[in-house]
Phi, psi and omega in degrees: 000337171297317182294313179308313175294335171290313182304304182303323186294319180296320181292324178297344187282337173288313175183202187295158185215135178237134184239118181257129171249104176284138186050063191305327186294331177282341188285325192261006186281135174082005172280133181279336181292159179284159175289330172306319186285320182296319178303311185291329175290326178289330180289329185276355178300152181285161177302155176090008181249133181237116181255124176244125179255120180267137179215131167263131177210155175273125173275101189298325189295302178261005171053044174235163191260126181242145172247110177270126180256104179278136181242138159237122196241134175226088180219144189286344175282352183268116176312132179054011177042063177258053178293326185275002177228026175300132170285142186292145165279177177310320177289324177295317178298316176286338177288324176300318185284325176291332180277014176288332175266005183278152173321150180301323178299326176293316183303309184296330177288327178289343173268336173295312177243091182291330193263128187226139175229124183264125179248123190252155177290139175316132173285323183285138191292321179296312180289334177293315176301314184293311179308313186286328178292331178298308188298319182300313177300315177301323181293316183301316184293321176300313185302311183299328181280320172298320177297313181293326173293318178301312178297316174298319169291330172287318180306314177293326176285338176264010177063044180231148183229145179220107192287328183250050178287333176299332185291345180268107188247096171265115186241348183269358182200160181250118183286134174269173181292337182285320187297309187296326172297321178291319181298313179294326183297306177309316192290322179294312181294326176293314186298306184294342176278332185257341200218155178280152175290117181233133175242157174278183174297327184266017178083011181279144173289130176270122170236176187246156175301327179299323173289327176286325174303320177300315185293322172294319171306314181296319180292320175291328186288319171309298184305321187285334169309305177298322181288321189295318181293314181294313180302309189297330178272319181291337176267010180294122177276112181268142191270336186216175174292337185286312175296324183291326179283318182298323175309329180283343173270008183277131176246118177303156185291334185288330189272355186283320170079009179235124185240168178299331175300332186276352178250110181277146191059206179059033186296315180302312174305317184294328182290321183285323176291334180285325176277341175275327186247310188290316179300310171311314181293320189270329179236068186297338183290347183271352189249010183273352183268126179079176184261330184284344177266020178293140180304141180297128175266349178208132170237139170237124179258114186228153181161183189299153178296153176066022175267007181098015189294312183291325185282334181288330175297304180304320184287325171310309177302310185302297185307322183274351186072026187254144174295141184247126179240112177266116181258138176220169176305324189284340182267347178232013172267154180209146174301333191272134189292132176088344178292332185298321181290326172298325172301309182297320171305311181297335179294321181276324181290321173306302182301329170289325183283332188248018180299157001282145183213157182240111177267121183248128185234101172283144188045060180297344173290334181287334189258323181241041174296170174307135183280346184281004183297109186298337180268003180279139181292150182297320179308319182291310175304308178304328179294320175299313176302310177304323182296307182298320182293320178276339174290300187220083187228192183290329185270352179283149180255134184296334192262000183299130176276061184231121179251145170248122186241120186246150174230135177203160174242009173229079185284340185277352171272359184282163186276146176305317175294324176293326181288334183284324176289351178250084177307326179248119179239124185249126182277115175255104178269166178295147182289143170277183186297317173297330182272339178284331182293322183297317186291322181292326179296327183281321183301316184261013183299337181256359187262148181272113173253146180287167189292335187272357179286111183247109188290328178298316179288327174296312178296331177292317177286000185252047176292135185084354179281142173273171182298320180293323183283344176279330176293318176291325170297313177298320176301318179298316184287338179287345185266356179297307176306322182291320175297327183286330179299308184295322181291321173295326175302314186295324192278322183298317176297313176299319178303313186287326175298317181294331184264358176079023182256161175301152175298140182288166170295138180290160187272163172240191188300336184284341176273357171289124186283162176284162176291138185247153170313317182293326170310301185301318179296320184291315184288337178289317176298324180295000000 
């Protein structure tokens, strides 16, 4: 505050000065000097200085919002300079009485600013509406000016110039430094792609406000996509504790991270899934006519282990933009009798609320196996019945965009009623040589391969391998170059030790050689 008084004194030499202290109680919070010394400093300010402190408080009696504008006046136009001895008006007296129970800082502020004016909301409805609209416009103007200032500062720091920056009016949000960085980055990339490079006399890159507007649009589109998925799950109104617990396990499509491009081969299965699942979820209007085009409610993926059934289910949810609910026995069972059925019901009610959604059951035979098993518990049988009733029963809706996707390598262990509710059953078989080559291309897409690495010959030597087996083979082969590095370091260390030299530096990732065909052959033999 001492520094502020010095600045005010210097500026007042030029002419009359008005100083606004917004939220004045915050300006004096944490000041160690006494309020009496502050008052003395304020009184020593030269004539022609007007200090206005604003304070917003709620009037509990009228339940209306008041803005108290407090004045400390030092002006030669005021007779006898009695700014410190102005008597309080009736409102100030009442305010002083009400503030007896306020914090100590506010009591001192009442003494520092003895002259008070109450600015109340307009009582007339039309005036109140106009006043609020004006406030909204003022807020938008302040936001726009602040955003322009932030962008201009960043442009100057980055040696970029925009002559028509003022035409960019960003009023609906306050930009952070990170947002400004992204906007300018998008704008420069867009500008260089669609315009000739122009520089100013001092060598700065010149861009237009249109390029900045494009960068802003890209940032807003990314934010809206992220918020929509998070908000849709966060704002779901759950009816009971069972839905609330299951909601925590729901995975939005953007968080799954698996697409059909990540799955090598299985082209026929992928095309069938696109027709049966993705198209009805993405374009439901095409399936409203007639009875035969109703969306498929259940698809069973069966085949040997490791053929990519789980990855197909994840890719379906990602490509279709559907929420993914992974159901297992641990998520729907309870030690309390009858709660298992409630969990099952909550699965479908929650899936309906967050539709489009995919209910995925891996190893579905363990949950929905045959009911005639003599060793099966009664509670388990009731859970199966409840599952099938909610899946396809009297209360289910035909137009609901909820899909049950099951995966198993033991389809003959499923209950007959469950198989009936899987109208489409897709065989995910072991890949042949050409499909194994496609899978290897996907697995090794980001790996550095030697010139002698022939994926076709590698696919031919792995007859009977599943997709999972091929990945494990590649992982094993990738460790051979690392083993060679470790052996080399060990030998160099022993030689240096025998010669009395210091230990050599360790090798880095750049020293790891590319994968060769011999690595894969060794892994295959192992």
